[in-house]
CSV table of C-alpha atoms and ligand atoms in Angstrom, one decimal:
chain,number,residue,atom,x,y,z
A,27,MET,CA,7.9,34.0,-114.6
A,28,ALA,CA,4.9,31.0,-112.8
A,29,THR,CA,4.3,31.9,-108.8
A,30,GLY,CA,5.2,28.8,-107.1
A,31,VAL,CA,1.8,26.5,-105.7
A,32,LYS,CA,2.3,27.5,-101.6
A,33,ALA,CA,0.0,25.8,-99.3
A,34,ILE,CA,-3.1,26.0,-98.2
A,35,ARG,CA,-3.5,29.4,-95.6
A,36,GLY,CA,-3.6,27.8,-91.6
A,37,MET,CA,-2.4,24.4,-92.8
A,38,ASN,CA,1.0,23.3,-92.7
A,39,ASP,CA,4.0,21.1,-93.5
A,40,ILE,CA,5.6,19.5,-90.7
A,41,LEU,CA,9.8,19.5,-91.4
A,42,PRO,CA,11.5,17.6,-90.5
A,43,ASP,CA,13.7,19.6,-87.7
A,44,GLN,CA,10.2,19.0,-86.0
A,45,SER,CA,8.9,16.4,-87.5
A,46,TYR,CA,11.2,13.8,-84.8
A,47,ARG,CA,9.0,16.1,-82.2
A,48,TRP,CA,6.1,15.0,-83.4
A,49,GLU,CA,7.0,11.0,-84.1
A,50,TYR,CA,7.9,11.3,-80.3
A,51,PHE,CA,5.0,12.9,-78.8
A,52,GLU,CA,3.5,9.8,-81.3
A,53,GLN,CA,5.6,7.0,-79.4
A,54,THR,CA,5.0,8.0,-76.4
A,55,VAL,CA,1.3,8.5,-76.9
A,56,HIS,CA,1.1,4.8,-78.0
A,57,LYS,CA,2.8,3.7,-75.2
A,58,TRP,CA,0.6,5.6,-72.8
A,59,LEU,CA,-3.4,4.3,-74.5
A,60,ALA,CA,-1.7,1.1,-74.3
A,61,ALA,CA,-0.9,1.1,-70.8
A,62,TYR,CA,-4.9,1.8,-70.0
A,63,GLY,CA,-5.7,-0.9,-72.6
A,64,TYR,CA,-7.1,1.4,-75.5
A,65,ARG,CA,-7.3,0.3,-79.0
A,66,ASN,CA,-7.0,2.5,-81.9
A,67,ILE,CA,-9.7,3.4,-84.6
A,68,ARG,CA,-8.8,5.0,-87.2
A,69,THR,CA,-11.8,6.4,-90.1
A,70,PRO,CA,-11.9,8.1,-92.9
A,71,ILE,CA,-11.0,11.5,-92.9
A,72,VAL,CA,-14.2,13.1,-95.1
A,73,GLU,CA,-17.8,12.0,-93.7
A,74,GLN,CA,-21.4,12.6,-94.7
A,75,THR,CA,-21.8,16.2,-94.1
A,76,ASP,CA,-24.7,15.5,-92.1
A,77,LEU,CA,-23.1,13.5,-89.6
A,78,PHE,CA,-21.6,16.4,-87.4
A,79,ILE,CA,-25.3,18.6,-88.3
A,80,ARG,CA,-26.5,15.0,-85.9
A,81,SER,CA,-23.5,15.0,-83.4
A,82,ILE,CA,-22.1,18.6,-83.4
A,83,GLY,CA,-24.8,20.8,-83.1
A,84,GLU,CA,-26.7,23.3,-85.8
A,85,VAL,CA,-25.9,26.1,-83.9
A,86,THR,CA,-22.5,25.7,-82.7
A,87,ASP,CA,-19.5,28.0,-84.5
A,88,ILE,CA,-18.4,24.2,-85.6
A,89,VAL,CA,-21.5,23.5,-87.7
A,90,GLU,CA,-22.6,27.1,-88.5
A,91,LYS,CA,-19.2,29.2,-89.8
A,92,GLU,CA,-16.1,26.4,-89.5
A,93,MET,CA,-16.7,23.2,-91.5
A,94,TYR,CA,-15.1,22.7,-95.0
A,95,THR,CA,-17.9,21.0,-96.6
A,96,PHE,CA,-18.4,20.4,-100.5
A,97,ILE,CA,-20.6,18.9,-103.0
A,98,ASP,CA,-19.0,15.6,-104.4
A,99,HIS,CA,-19.9,16.3,-108.2
A,100,LEU,CA,-19.7,13.0,-109.0
A,101,ASN,CA,-22.4,12.1,-107.1
A,102,ASN,CA,-23.8,15.3,-105.6
A,103,ASP,CA,-23.0,14.3,-101.6
A,104,SER,CA,-22.7,17.2,-100.0
A,105,LEU,CA,-19.2,15.0,-97.3
A,106,THR,CA,-17.1,17.3,-94.9
A,107,LEU,CA,-13.8,17.2,-93.7
A,108,ARG,CA,-14.1,15.9,-90.8
A,109,PRO,CA,-13.4,19.1,-87.9
A,110,GLU,CA,-12.8,16.3,-85.4
A,111,GLY,CA,-13.5,12.6,-84.1
A,112,THR,CA,-15.9,11.9,-82.0
A,113,ALA,CA,-18.4,11.7,-84.4
A,114,SER,CA,-16.6,9.4,-87.1
A,115,CYS,CA,-15.4,7.8,-84.1
A,116,VAL,CA,-19.8,6.4,-82.8
A,117,ARG,CA,-20.1,6.0,-86.7
A,118,ALA,CA,-18.1,4.0,-87.4
A,119,VAL,CA,-19.3,1.5,-83.8
A,120,ILE,CA,-22.9,2.7,-84.7
A,121,GLU,CA,-22.5,1.1,-88.2
A,122,HIS,CA,-20.1,-2.4,-86.9
A,123,ASN,CA,-22.0,-3.0,-83.6
A,124,LEU,CA,-18.7,-3.4,-82.0
A,125,LEU,CA,-20.4,-2.2,-78.1
A,126,TYR,CA,-22.1,-5.9,-79.5
A,127,ALA,CA,-19.1,-7.5,-78.0
A,128,GLY,CA,-19.1,-5.1,-74.5
A,129,PRO,CA,-17.7,-2.0,-73.8
A,130,GLN,CA,-14.7,-0.3,-75.3
A,131,ARG,CA,-11.7,2.0,-75.0
A,132,LEU,CA,-10.6,3.4,-78.2
A,133,TYR,CA,-8.8,6.1,-79.7
A,134,TYR,CA,-7.8,7.8,-82.8
A,135,ALA,CA,-5.2,10.1,-83.7
A,136,GLY,CA,-5.1,12.4,-86.7
A,137,PRO,CA,-6.0,15.8,-89.0
A,138,MET,CA,-9.3,17.6,-88.4
A,139,PHE,CA,-10.2,20.7,-90.1
A,140,ARG,CA,-11.8,23.7,-89.0
A,141,HIS,CA,-12.0,26.7,-91.2
A,142,GLU,CA,-10.8,29.3,-88.5
A,143,ARG,CA,-8.3,32.1,-88.4
A,144,PRO,CA,-4.9,31.4,-88.6
A,145,GLN,CA,-3.0,32.3,-85.7
A,146,LYS,CA,-1.0,31.1,-83.1
A,147,GLY,CA,-2.0,27.5,-81.7
A,148,ARG,CA,-5.6,27.6,-83.9
A,149,TYR,CA,-5.0,26.3,-87.4
A,150,ARG,CA,-7.0,25.0,-90.7
A,151,GLN,CA,-5.7,21.6,-90.7
A,152,PHE,CA,-4.8,21.1,-87.1
A,153,HIS,CA,-4.0,17.4,-85.1
A,154,GLN,CA,-5.9,15.1,-82.2
A,155,VAL,CA,-4.9,12.9,-80.7
A,156,GLY,CA,-8.4,11.5,-78.9
A,157,VAL,CA,-9.9,8.9,-76.7
A,158,GLU,CA,-13.8,7.4,-76.2
A,159,ALA,CA,-14.5,5.1,-73.2
A,160,LEU,CA,-17.8,3.5,-75.6
A,161,GLY,CA,-20.3,1.8,-73.5
A,162,TYR,CA,-19.5,2.8,-69.7
A,163,VAL,CA,-21.7,4.6,-67.7
A,164,GLY,CA,-19.3,6.2,-65.5
A,165,PRO,CA,-18.2,8.0,-63.0
A,166,ASP,CA,-15.5,5.2,-63.3
A,167,ILE,CA,-14.5,5.7,-66.9
A,168,ASP,CA,-14.9,10.1,-66.7
A,169,ALA,CA,-12.2,9.8,-64.2
A,170,GLU,CA,-9.9,7.1,-65.4
A,171,LEU,CA,-9.7,9.2,-69.1
A,172,ILE,CA,-9.0,12.4,-66.4
A,173,VAL,CA,-6.8,10.2,-64.5
A,174,MET,CA,-4.4,8.9,-67.6
A,175,CYS,CA,-4.7,12.6,-69.1
A,176,SER,CA,-2.1,14.2,-65.7
A,177,ARG,CA,-0.1,10.4,-66.3
A,178,LEU,CA,0.6,12.0,-70.4
A,179,TRP,CA,1.2,15.7,-68.5
A,180,ASP,CA,3.9,13.6,-66.3
A,181,LEU,CA,5.0,11.4,-69.4
A,182,LEU,CA,5.7,14.6,-71.8
A,183,GLY,CA,7.5,16.8,-68.4
A,184,VAL,CA,5.2,19.3,-69.3
A,185,TYR,CA,3.7,20.8,-65.9
A,186,GLY,CA,1.4,23.9,-64.8
A,187,LEU,CA,-1.7,22.5,-66.2
A,188,ARG,CA,-4.3,23.3,-64.4
A,189,LEU,CA,-7.8,21.1,-65.2
A,190,GLU,CA,-11.5,22.7,-64.6
A,191,ILE,CA,-14.2,20.1,-64.5
A,192,GLY,CA,-18.1,20.7,-64.3
A,193,THR,CA,-21.6,19.0,-65.5
A,194,LEU,CA,-24.1,19.7,-67.3
A,195,GLY,CA,-26.7,17.0,-65.7
A,196,ASN,CA,-28.9,15.2,-67.9
A,197,ALA,CA,-31.3,15.6,-70.8
A,198,GLU,CA,-34.0,17.0,-68.1
A,199,SER,CA,-32.2,19.6,-65.9
A,200,ARG,CA,-30.8,21.0,-69.6
A,201,ALA,CA,-34.2,21.7,-71.3
A,202,LEU,CA,-34.9,23.1,-67.1
A,203,HIS,CA,-31.7,25.3,-67.9
A,204,ARG,CA,-32.7,26.2,-71.1
A,205,THR,CA,-36.3,27.2,-71.1
A,206,ARG,CA,-35.0,29.3,-67.0
A,207,LEU,CA,-32.0,30.7,-69.0
A,208,ILE,CA,-34.8,31.8,-71.4
A,209,LYS,CA,-36.2,33.8,-69.9
A,210,TYR,CA,-34.0,35.3,-68.6
A,211,PHE,CA,-31.8,36.6,-71.9
A,212,GLU,CA,-35.4,37.6,-72.6
A,213,GLN,CA,-35.8,40.3,-70.0
A,214,HIS,CA,-32.4,41.2,-71.4
A,215,ARG,CA,-32.4,41.2,-74.5
A,216,ASP,CA,-31.2,45.5,-75.0
A,217,ASN,CA,-28.3,43.9,-74.5
A,218,LEU,CA,-27.6,40.4,-75.8
A,219,ASP,CA,-25.2,41.3,-78.9
A,220,GLU,CA,-26.2,39.7,-82.3
A,221,ASP,CA,-24.8,36.9,-81.7
A,222,SER,CA,-26.5,36.1,-79.0
A,223,LEU,CA,-29.8,37.3,-80.2
A,224,ARG,CA,-29.7,34.4,-83.1
A,225,ARG,CA,-28.6,31.6,-80.4
A,226,LEU,CA,-31.4,32.9,-78.0
A,227,HIS,CA,-34.4,30.6,-78.9
A,228,THR,CA,-32.3,27.9,-80.7
A,229,ASN,CA,-28.4,27.4,-77.9
A,230,PRO,CA,-28.7,29.7,-75.4
A,231,LEU,CA,-26.4,27.9,-73.7
A,232,ARG,CA,-24.0,28.2,-76.0
A,233,ILE,CA,-24.4,31.9,-74.4
A,234,LEU,CA,-22.7,31.4,-72.0
A,235,ASP,CA,-20.4,30.0,-73.9
A,236,SER,CA,-19.4,34.2,-75.5
A,237,LYS,CA,-16.3,35.4,-75.1
A,238,ASN,CA,-17.5,39.1,-75.7
A,239,PRO,CA,-16.7,41.3,-72.5
A,240,ARG,CA,-19.2,43.5,-73.5
A,241,MET,CA,-21.7,39.7,-72.3
A,242,GLN,CA,-19.7,39.2,-69.3
A,243,GLY,CA,-21.6,40.5,-66.7
A,244,LEU,CA,-24.9,39.6,-67.9
A,245,ILE,CA,-23.7,36.0,-68.3
A,246,ASP,CA,-22.2,36.4,-64.6
A,247,ASN,CA,-25.6,37.0,-63.5
A,248,ALA,CA,-27.5,34.7,-65.1
A,249,PRO,CA,-29.5,31.3,-63.6
A,250,LYS,CA,-27.0,28.2,-63.3
A,251,LEU,CA,-27.0,24.6,-63.9
A,252,ILE,CA,-26.5,23.1,-61.1
A,253,ASP,CA,-29.8,25.0,-59.6
A,254,ASP,CA,-31.8,22.7,-62.2
A,255,LEU,CA,-28.8,19.6,-61.5
A,256,ASP,CA,-31.1,16.3,-61.4
A,257,GLU,CA,-30.4,14.6,-58.4
A,258,GLU,CA,-28.6,10.8,-60.4
A,259,SER,CA,-25.7,14.1,-62.1
A,260,CYS,CA,-25.0,15.3,-58.2
A,261,ILE,CA,-24.5,12.3,-58.1
A,262,HIS,CA,-22.2,11.0,-60.3
A,263,PHE,CA,-20.2,14.5,-60.1
A,264,GLU,CA,-19.5,14.2,-56.5
A,265,SER,CA,-18.1,10.3,-57.2
A,266,LEU,CA,-15.9,12.3,-60.4
A,267,GLN,CA,-14.6,14.3,-57.5
A,268,HIS,CA,-13.9,11.7,-55.2
A,269,ILE,CA,-12.2,9.2,-57.3
A,270,LEU,CA,-10.4,12.8,-58.5
A,271,ARG,CA,-9.0,12.9,-54.5
A,272,GLU,CA,-8.0,9.5,-54.3
A,273,GLN,CA,-6.0,10.0,-57.1
A,274,GLY,CA,-4.0,13.1,-56.2
A,275,ILE,CA,-5.7,14.8,-58.5
A,276,ASN,CA,-5.9,18.9,-58.2
A,277,PHE,CA,-8.6,20.7,-59.7
A,278,GLU,CA,-11.7,23.7,-60.1
A,279,ILE,CA,-15.2,23.0,-60.4
A,280,ASN,CA,-16.4,25.3,-62.6
A,281,LEU,CA,-19.8,25.2,-63.5
A,282,ARG,CA,-20.2,27.5,-66.2
A,283,LEU,CA,-17.6,25.1,-68.6
A,284,VAL,CA,-19.6,25.0,-72.2
A,285,ARG,CA,-18.2,23.3,-74.9
A,286,GLY,CA,-18.2,24.0,-77.9
A,287,LEU,CA,-19.5,20.7,-79.1
A,288,ASP,CA,-23.9,19.9,-77.9
A,289,TYR,CA,-23.8,15.7,-77.5
A,290,TYR,CA,-21.9,17.0,-74.2
A,291,ASN,CA,-23.5,15.9,-70.9
A,292,ARG,CA,-22.6,15.6,-67.4
A,293,SER,CA,-19.3,16.1,-67.3
A,294,VAL,CA,-17.5,17.8,-69.2
A,295,PHE,CA,-13.7,18.8,-67.9
A,296,GLU,CA,-10.8,21.3,-70.1
A,297,TRP,CA,-7.0,21.6,-69.3
A,298,ILE,CA,-5.5,25.6,-69.1
A,299,THR,CA,-2.9,25.8,-69.6
A,300,ASP,CA,-1.0,29.9,-68.8
A,301,LYS,CA,1.4,29.3,-70.9
A,302,LEU,CA,0.3,29.9,-74.5
A,303,GLY,CA,-1.2,33.1,-74.1
A,304,ALA,CA,-4.8,33.1,-75.6
A,305,GLN,CA,-5.3,29.2,-76.4
A,306,GLY,CA,-4.8,27.6,-73.4
A,307,THR,CA,-6.9,24.6,-73.8
A,308,VAL,CA,-5.0,21.4,-74.9
A,309,CYS,CA,-7.2,19.1,-73.8
A,310,ALA,CA,-11.4,19.0,-73.0
A,311,GLY,CA,-14.0,16.5,-73.1
A,312,GLY,CA,-16.7,15.1,-71.2
A,313,ARG,CA,-20.0,12.2,-71.7
A,314,TYR,CA,-21.6,12.6,-74.3
A,315,ASP,CA,-24.8,9.9,-73.1
A,316,GLY,CA,-27.1,11.0,-75.7
A,317,LEU,CA,-25.3,10.5,-79.1
A,318,MET,CA,-25.1,7.1,-79.7
A,319,GLU,CA,-28.6,7.7,-80.2
A,320,GLN,CA,-28.5,10.9,-81.7
A,321,VAL,CA,-26.4,9.1,-84.3
A,322,GLY,CA,-29.1,6.6,-85.3
A,323,GLY,CA,-27.9,3.8,-82.5
A,324,LYS,CA,-28.5,2.3,-80.1
A,325,SER,CA,-28.7,4.5,-77.4
A,326,ALA,CA,-25.0,4.0,-74.9
A,327,PRO,CA,-23.4,6.0,-72.6
A,328,ALA,CA,-20.2,7.6,-73.6
A,329,CYS,CA,-17.5,10.0,-72.3
A,330,GLY,CA,-14.2,10.9,-74.6
A,331,PHE,CA,-11.8,13.8,-74.7
A,332,ALA,CA,-9.4,15.0,-77.8
A,333,MET,CA,-6.2,17.7,-77.2
A,334,GLY,CA,-5.1,19.1,-79.7
A,335,ILE,CA,-1.0,17.7,-80.8
A,336,GLU,CA,0.5,21.2,-82.0
A,337,ARG,CA,-0.5,23.6,-78.3
A,338,LEU,CA,1.1,20.3,-76.5
A,339,LEU,CA,4.2,20.1,-78.4
A,340,ALA,CA,4.6,23.9,-78.7
A,341,LEU,CA,3.6,23.6,-74.2
A,342,MET,CA,6.0,20.6,-74.3
A,343,GLN,CA,8.9,23.6,-76.0
A,344,GLU,CA,8.0,26.6,-73.3
A,345,CYS,CA,8.6,23.8,-70.4
A,346,GLY,CA,12.0,22.7,-71.6
A,347,GLU,CA,11.9,19.9,-73.9
A,348,ASN,CA,14.9,17.6,-73.9
A,349,ILE,CA,14.1,15.5,-77.3
A,350,THR,CA,17.0,14.8,-78.7
A,351,PRO,CA,17.0,15.1,-83.0
A,352,PRO,CA,17.8,11.6,-85.1
A,353,ALA,CA,21.0,11.0,-85.9
A,354,PRO,CA,22.7,7.4,-87.4
A,355,ASP,CA,25.0,5.6,-85.6
A,356,ILE,CA,27.4,5.0,-88.8
A,357,TYR,CA,27.9,7.7,-92.2
A,358,ILE,CA,30.0,5.1,-94.0
A,359,ALA,CA,32.3,7.1,-96.4
A,360,HIS,CA,33.6,4.8,-99.2
A,361,GLN,CA,36.1,5.0,-102.5
A,362,GLY,CA,36.7,2.9,-105.6
A,363,GLU,CA,34.3,0.4,-107.1
A,364,GLU,CA,35.5,-2.2,-105.1
A,365,GLY,CA,35.6,-0.2,-101.8
A,366,ALA,CA,31.5,0.6,-102.7
A,367,ASP,CA,30.8,-2.9,-103.0
A,368,TYR,CA,31.9,-3.8,-99.4
A,369,ALA,CA,30.3,-0.9,-98.2
A,370,TRP,CA,27.3,-1.6,-99.7
A,371,LYS,CA,27.0,-5.2,-97.6
A,372,CYS,CA,28.9,-3.4,-94.7
A,373,ALA,CA,26.0,-1.2,-94.1
A,374,GLU,CA,23.0,-4.3,-94.4
A,375,PHE,CA,25.4,-6.1,-92.0
A,376,LEU,CA,26.1,-3.3,-89.0
A,377,ARG,CA,21.9,-2.9,-89.3
A,378,ASP,CA,21.1,-6.2,-89.6
A,379,GLU,CA,23.2,-5.3,-86.6
A,380,GLY,CA,20.8,-2.8,-85.3
A,381,LEU,CA,22.8,0.3,-86.2
A,382,ASN,CA,21.4,3.1,-88.2
A,383,ILE,CA,23.7,3.9,-91.3
A,384,ILE,CA,24.2,5.7,-93.9
A,385,LEU,CA,25.9,4.8,-96.7
A,386,HIS,CA,27.4,7.9,-98.4
A,387,CYS,CA,25.9,8.4,-102.5
A,388,GLY,CA,26.9,10.3,-104.7
A,389,GLY,CA,30.8,9.9,-105.1
A,390,GLY,CA,33.5,12.2,-103.7
A,391,SER,CA,36.5,12.8,-102.2
A,392,PHE,CA,36.9,10.9,-98.5
A,393,LYS,CA,37.6,15.2,-97.6
A,394,SER,CA,33.8,16.2,-98.7
A,395,GLN,CA,32.2,12.7,-96.9
A,396,MET,CA,33.8,13.2,-94.1
A,397,LYS,CA,32.2,16.9,-93.6
A,398,LYS,CA,29.1,15.1,-94.5
A,399,ALA,CA,29.3,12.9,-91.7
A,400,ASP,CA,30.1,15.5,-89.9
A,401,ALA,CA,26.7,17.9,-90.6
A,402,ILE,CA,24.6,15.1,-90.4
A,403,GLY,CA,25.6,14.3,-87.0
A,404,ALA,CA,26.6,10.5,-87.0
A,405,SER,CA,28.6,9.1,-84.1
A,406,TYR,CA,31.4,7.5,-86.2
A,407,ALA,CA,32.1,7.5,-90.3
A,408,LEU,CA,33.4,3.8,-91.0
A,409,ILE,CA,36.3,4.1,-93.6
A,410,ILE,CA,36.0,1.8,-96.6
A,411,GLY,CA,39.1,2.7,-99.2
A,412,ASP,CA,41.5,0.5,-101.2
A,413,ASP,CA,43.6,-0.9,-98.2
A,414,GLU,CA,40.4,-1.9,-96.4
A,415,VAL,CA,38.6,-3.9,-99.0
A,416,LYS,CA,42.3,-5.9,-99.5
A,417,ALA,CA,42.7,-7.0,-95.5
A,418,GLN,CA,38.9,-7.1,-95.5
A,419,GLU,CA,38.2,-4.5,-92.5
A,420,VAL,CA,37.2,-1.6,-92.3
A,421,THR,CA,38.6,2.0,-90.1
A,422,LEU,CA,36.1,3.2,-87.2
A,423,LYS,CA,36.5,6.7,-86.7
A,424,PRO,CA,34.8,8.9,-83.6
A,425,LEU,CA,33.4,12.1,-84.8
A,426,ARG,CA,31.9,12.8,-81.0
A,427,GLU,CA,35.0,11.8,-79.1
A,428,SER,CA,38.5,12.6,-79.5
A,429,ILE,CA,39.3,8.8,-80.3
A,430,GLU,CA,41.6,7.6,-82.7
A,431,GLN,CA,40.3,5.7,-85.4
A,432,ALA,CA,41.4,2.0,-86.0
A,433,SER,CA,41.3,-0.4,-88.8
A,434,MET,CA,39.1,-4.0,-87.2
A,435,LYS,CA,36.9,-6.3,-88.8
A,436,LEU,CA,33.5,-5.8,-89.2
A,437,SER,CA,31.9,-7.9,-86.6
A,438,ALA,CA,33.8,-5.8,-84.0
A,439,VAL,CA,32.1,-2.6,-85.0
A,440,THR,CA,28.9,-3.2,-83.2
A,441,GLU,CA,30.5,-4.4,-80.1
A,442,LEU,CA,33.0,-1.5,-80.1
A,443,ILE,CA,30.0,1.2,-80.2
A,444,LYS,CA,27.7,-0.7,-78.5
A,445,LYS,CA,30.2,-0.2,-75.2
B,503,ATP,P1,-11.2,26.2,-78.5
B,503,ATP,O1,-11.9,26.5,-77.5
B,503,ATP,O2,-9.8,26.6,-78.3
B,503,ATP,O3,-11.7,26.6,-79.9
B,503,ATP,P2,-12.5,23.4,-79.2
B,503,ATP,O4,-13.7,24.1,-78.0
B,503,ATP,O5,-13.0,24.9,-80.2
B,503,ATP,O6,-11.2,25.0,-78.8
B,503,ATP,P3,-12.5,21.1,-78.5
B,503,ATP,O7,-13.4,21.3,-80.1
B,503,ATP,O8,-12.8,21.0,-77.1
B,503,ATP,O9,-11.3,22.5,-79.1
B,503,ATP,O10,-11.0,20.2,-79.8
B,503,ATP,C1,-10.0,20.0,-79.0
B,503,ATP,C2,-9.0,20.2,-78.5
B,503,ATP,O11,-8.4,20.7,-80.1
B,503,ATP,C3,-8.3,21.6,-78.2
B,503,ATP,O12,-8.9,21.4,-76.6
B,503,ATP,C4,-7.3,21.9,-79.1
B,503,ATP,O13,-6.5,22.4,-77.8
B,503,ATP,C5,-7.3,21.9,-79.8
B,503,ATP,N1,-7.6,22.4,-81.4
B,503,ATP,C6,-9.3,22.7,-81.3
B,503,ATP,N2,-9.1,23.7,-82.1
B,503,ATP,C7,-7.7,24.2,-82.7
B,503,ATP,C8,-7.2,25.1,-84.0
B,503,ATP,N3,-8.4,25.4,-84.6
B,503,ATP,N4,-6.3,24.7,-84.2
B,503,ATP,C9,-5.8,24.0,-83.0
B,503,ATP,N5,-5.7,23.1,-82.6
B,503,ATP,C10,-7.2,23.2,-81.5
B,504,MG,MG1,-12.6,26.7,-81.4
């Protein structure tokens, strides 16, 4: 027997009994973004591999081991399925010179691809909403991004999220910090694990992000970036905190916040929940003033974040979400050829009136059609048989309330239902 073809491990189908929750999420997010004046940008899912190496950084988890990279054998280009959205967004902004018209508030949503070990909250195809503000020096825009997240949590009905903020300073203070880190870890070379040894000279900041418990003591005692921080970044960080306090946003300062991508500077932040186990970061971002130039454009300040849709949907469930699955207003049951013809007309008429209609297809007795109407969750059944055709009327039967069915002109149906 031939075995069926299955979906790829870590890449999920989203079936109708879940997709309505996604649609609810997407609709909420669209309204929320419009309220802050962010506009949608849609970029291809595949990019030149070089874009991600240049932007995310060669010595990062993503570029070292998580990218879906392949050769397009038709022209030998090295292509990569996007592991995140910022690089593509910045590439498009440069390519189309969008900043010529002034700073831009942009967002995107869609699938991202990373070859990670699949587990709860971690998939190989996952989905993000990303929000990017390009051309703004901040810290007002940094604060706006954080404040808007907080509003979204309210709109989605999720609670208990912890906000951690930190600062990475400017390029010079990072360079200084880097030198001090290398010196420190060199002195403790014998205690470094394999990953950290490899990163010691290429990307020592990433050692701080190590999840290895054996490394934690060493990491806790490592030099702190705050001691190497430049004056301007200090002021930037202070002002950000001021706005957040004014807006009533609670936060914790975490000076060890190292993001998994190399392009960040100054403000970084993460929204974390305890309700989802190990995969608790639902949203993360920060400032990336150097990225435009790094990707080949004119230097411009920028700030953004991305949130994981799967994790947020899981959190909504944990927080007792109450989204009603969609159900039609009316299921039209009909019999006979003339009944069918009339039923078609009724269906289109009622859809024009703004109602959601399922027109029964496939024949069968009234009894079996009524069973379907009930199973699908319709509020009403509209019955059209010989009598109805003769009288040019319809019979409306409420399925969710114990009210008698009644015959009426089609034009009376909408008003009755909307009442
Ligand atoms: P993590 O530390 O969980 O690996 P990350 O730092 O790699 O996250 P980012 O690159 O900042 O994540 O992506 C932003 C958000 O996208 C994360 O906070 C998370 O909600 C989500 N996300 C990242 N990777 C995955 C994945 N493999 N599966 C599901 N969601 C993910
Ligand atoms: Mg990761």
